[in-house]
Amino acid sequence: MGLGDHIEYRGRTWGSSSTLGTHRSCGNPHEYGTKYVRDIRDPEHPYSLERLSALSEDSITLNDKLNRVLITFTPTIQHCSMSTIIGLRLRAKLKECLPLHYKVDTKVSPGSHAVEHSEEDLLKIPRGERTLEGLRLNRRVGVQYLAAWLTGSGYVPLYNLMEDTAPAEIRRVQNWQWIRYEVELDGDGLGVKVNKELFGRVVEEEMERIEKKVGKDKFKKGMYKEACKKFTKQCTASELDDFLTLAVYDHIVAHYPINVSRP
């Protein structure tokens, strides 16, 4: 049964209407819908949507065949979250006075803020630039920090930044994600995708770069090769390890035991 028939539902009499203002004496859904939503207030303003001209009688349209009601409203401020809140409140209010099988949709009126932004745009995760240099830097800094950590330093100054476990974790996880999902590099990458083969070449080149930077003696005495093995293994693993340092705690315990006084 559609809204074209007069029915008794939820204690109200319903009648057909394709526009607001017709058959008001029958108690049609447009009338009830308007009464229900016209007193909703904008969260940012002390006035109802009707007084703010955000909602009018023409804002509600009904399609009996599709059992669908559409509310078109105008946000009073250029802010997507407030528009979403208003739209959800309109939908919830109108569904209270309609049969359960009716679908209620909300739409921002043309010319207002959200016209340029689709729902997909609003749900998109912000995407930063993905470059080969970023892959190299993550690799280089990750290995240098882990080498310092293996020799007993919890933080180390690198490239004008003080690196500790937190940023090293970010670099490790980002490398793992890029390899795992074979992301395509931006810039002049020419469609190059990150994979284990590319990462392997980056590892070799960046280890040579680190050796030149710190010197051969320090490179040999330091834990750079061990750090490289551990960092590479975690970046290329099929499953992401929980923490960067868990896999190397045994080394710390063996080489830097805690002095415990014994009775």
XYZ file of C-alpha atoms in Angstrom:
263
model
C 0.000 0.000 0.000
C 1.455 3.367 -0.997
C 0.861 6.817 0.357
C -1.668 7.315 -2.425
C -4.264 5.569 -0.236
C -5.728 7.005 2.935
C -4.508 4.758 5.730
C -4.321 4.817 9.476
C -0.722 4.391 10.612
C 0.846 5.112 13.993
C -2.330 6.861 15.061
C -2.277 9.269 12.100
C -4.271 9.504 8.880
C -2.158 9.482 5.744
C -3.068 10.691 2.282
C -1.335 11.154 -1.054
C 0.525 14.309 -1.973
C 3.369 15.074 -4.335
C 4.103 18.558 -3.030
C 3.853 20.271 0.294
C 0.720 22.243 0.942
C -1.802 19.989 -0.874
C -4.437 17.889 0.904
C -3.429 19.311 4.265
C -6.846 18.475 5.654
C -6.121 14.788 5.141
C -3.073 14.894 7.359
C -0.569 13.953 4.684
C 3.070 13.058 5.366
C 4.338 16.347 3.977
C 2.359 18.233 6.587
C 3.514 16.027 9.415
C 7.035 15.920 8.039
C 7.258 19.681 7.878
C 5.909 20.068 11.392
C 8.414 17.538 12.652
C 11.497 19.045 11.055
C 10.753 22.767 10.901
C 11.547 23.239 14.603
C 14.989 21.623 14.378
C 17.660 24.135 15.247
C 21.037 24.678 13.708
C 23.652 23.604 16.289
C 25.562 26.822 15.621
C 22.602 29.211 15.719
C 19.736 29.865 18.175
C 17.084 29.803 15.469
C 15.078 27.066 13.800
C 15.955 25.959 10.288
C 12.707 27.443 9.028
C 13.514 30.905 10.408
C 16.977 30.650 8.906
C 15.454 29.773 5.497
C 17.387 26.520 5.578
C 14.188 24.523 5.213
C 10.906 25.378 3.495
C 7.723 23.589 2.457
C 9.272 22.855 -0.920
C 12.196 21.146 0.803
C 10.354 17.829 1.143
C 9.411 15.803 -1.932
C 7.657 12.452 -1.950
C 7.813 9.566 -4.422
C 4.926 7.164 -3.759
C 6.120 4.593 -6.281
C 9.607 4.296 -4.834
C 8.496 4.777 -1.217
C 11.092 7.472 -0.851
C 11.169 10.929 0.709
C 13.847 13.473 -0.134
C 14.699 16.463 2.056
C 16.707 19.240 0.441
C 18.113 21.752 2.886
C 20.530 24.661 2.862
C 23.319 24.659 5.473
C 23.473 27.923 7.377
C 27.243 27.742 7.729
C 29.961 26.485 5.396
C 30.991 23.565 7.565
C 30.596 19.950 6.503
C 30.209 18.491 10.012
C 27.361 20.846 10.883
C 25.677 20.069 7.574
C 25.946 16.368 8.335
C 24.445 16.820 11.796
C 21.535 18.834 10.431
C 20.915 16.284 7.678
C 20.908 13.384 10.112
C 18.515 15.169 12.454
C 16.157 15.939 9.584
C 16.217 12.313 8.481
C 15.625 10.965 11.986
C 12.753 13.358 12.628
C 10.954 12.633 9.376
C 11.295 8.865 9.762
C 9.304 9.166 12.993
C 6.204 10.225 11.070
C 6.467 7.865 8.079
C 5.708 4.153 7.623
C 8.747 1.993 8.286
C 9.191 0.911 4.661
C 9.789 4.488 3.491
C 13.339 5.584 2.875
C 14.362 9.110 3.820
C 17.274 10.797 2.045
C 18.822 14.188 2.705
C 20.511 16.409 0.176
C 22.313 19.721 0.393
C 20.713 22.301 -1.872
C 22.581 23.374 -5.022
C 24.951 26.280 -4.577
C 25.728 25.526 -0.949
C 28.947 24.279 0.540
C 28.749 20.507 0.081
C 27.847 20.503 -3.598
C 31.512 20.228 -4.557
C 32.177 17.379 -2.134
C 30.646 13.961 -2.581
C 30.304 11.452 0.213
C 33.284 9.591 -1.223
C 35.382 12.752 -0.987
C 34.444 13.235 2.651
C 35.345 9.640 3.498
C 38.678 9.644 1.705
C 41.721 9.287 3.925
C 44.113 12.223 3.377
C 46.893 11.089 1.060
C 50.394 12.444 1.309
C 53.029 12.396 -1.401
C 54.778 9.060 -1.909
C 58.254 9.404 -3.365
C 61.363 7.314 -3.848
C 63.264 9.758 -1.660
C 60.706 9.188 1.087
C 61.293 5.444 0.833
C 65.041 6.017 1.013
C 64.816 8.373 3.973
C 62.595 5.997 5.918
C 65.065 3.219 5.288
C 68.169 5.245 6.102
C 66.851 6.811 9.292
C 65.292 3.554 10.462
C 68.575 1.658 10.178
C 70.627 4.440 11.771
C 68.249 4.719 14.704
C 68.094 0.961 15.253
C 71.898 0.773 15.117
C 72.075 3.408 17.846
C 69.429 1.583 19.861
C 71.397 -1.671 19.635
C 74.429 0.092 21.097
C 72.492 1.436 24.055
C 71.160 4.827 22.857
C 67.417 5.410 23.030
C 67.536 8.515 20.870
C 69.892 9.926 18.274
C 70.116 13.236 16.327
C 69.689 12.594 12.612
C 69.230 15.159 9.849
C 68.392 17.998 12.245
C 65.792 15.907 14.077
C 65.954 13.975 17.325
C 64.888 10.467 16.427
C 63.525 8.039 18.979
C 61.441 4.889 18.824
C 58.174 6.626 17.868
C 59.265 8.158 14.526
C 61.326 5.053 13.774
C 58.153 2.993 14.179
C 56.315 5.280 11.772
C 59.042 4.891 9.169
C 59.058 1.106 9.559
C 55.281 0.784 9.276
C 55.121 3.121 6.287
C 57.760 1.093 4.468
C 55.892 -2.114 5.286
C 52.604 -0.697 3.996
C 54.149 0.571 0.777
C 55.711 -2.837 0.095
C 52.660 -4.812 1.224
C 50.252 -2.895 -1.030
C 52.754 -2.096 -3.797
C 51.946 1.599 -3.834
C 52.819 3.629 -6.902
C 55.384 6.353 -6.368
C 54.595 9.962 -7.218
C 56.729 12.518 -8.977
C 59.109 11.248 -11.632
C 58.646 7.634 -10.591
C 57.046 6.915 -13.982
C 54.571 4.462 -12.540
C 57.147 2.594 -10.444
C 55.567 0.492 -7.700
C 57.219 -0.306 -4.398
C 57.999 -4.004 -4.007
C 60.613 -6.186 -2.334
C 62.912 -5.999 -5.358
C 62.934 -2.199 -5.389
C 63.293 -2.116 -1.620
C 66.285 -4.465 -1.848
C 68.074 -2.076 -4.222
C 67.269 0.828 -1.921
C 68.722 -1.115 1.028
C 72.055 -1.682 -0.737
C 72.362 1.919 -1.896
C 71.394 3.407 1.453
C 73.807 1.181 3.378
C 76.615 2.450 1.142
C 75.419 5.981 1.804
C 75.435 5.420 5.568
C 78.945 3.954 5.454
C 80.246 6.997 3.583
C 78.547 9.323 6.046
C 79.743 7.746 9.302
C 83.078 6.418 8.048
C 84.336 2.864 7.612
C 85.660 2.469 11.156
C 82.452 3.558 12.853
C 80.429 1.540 10.375
C 82.352 -1.638 11.288
C 82.245 -1.026 15.046
C 78.607 -0.002 15.017
C 75.622 -2.297 14.673
C 74.612 -1.059 11.233
C 74.656 -4.440 9.500
C 72.670 -6.080 12.294
C 70.238 -3.155 12.311
C 69.875 -3.474 8.537
C 68.973 -7.164 8.794
C 66.392 -6.588 11.534
C 64.839 -3.531 9.901
C 64.668 -5.182 6.467
C 63.081 -8.316 7.884
C 60.349 -6.316 9.599
C 59.653 -4.141 6.552
C 59.290 -7.137 4.236
C 57.475 -9.546 6.575
C 54.121 -10.955 5.471
C 52.577 -9.719 8.720
C 53.416 -6.486 10.482
C 55.241 -6.961 13.783
C 53.763 -5.172 16.766
C 56.887 -3.200 17.657
C 60.252 -2.466 16.092
C 62.306 -3.167 19.204
C 60.744 -6.459 20.307
C 62.878 -8.481 17.901
C 66.147 -7.018 19.245
C 65.571 -7.008 22.991
C 67.550 -10.247 23.344
C 70.597 -8.429 22.028
C 70.158 -5.625 24.550
C 69.730 -8.041 27.441
C 72.815 -10.025 26.402
C 75.122 -7.052 25.876
C 73.760 -4.601 28.431
C 72.619 -6.701 31.418
C 71.043 -4.921 34.343
C 73.285 -4.891 37.402
C 71.326 -6.620 40.109
C 72.760 -6.685 43.615
C 72.673 -10.168 45.058
C 72.592 -10.943 48.800
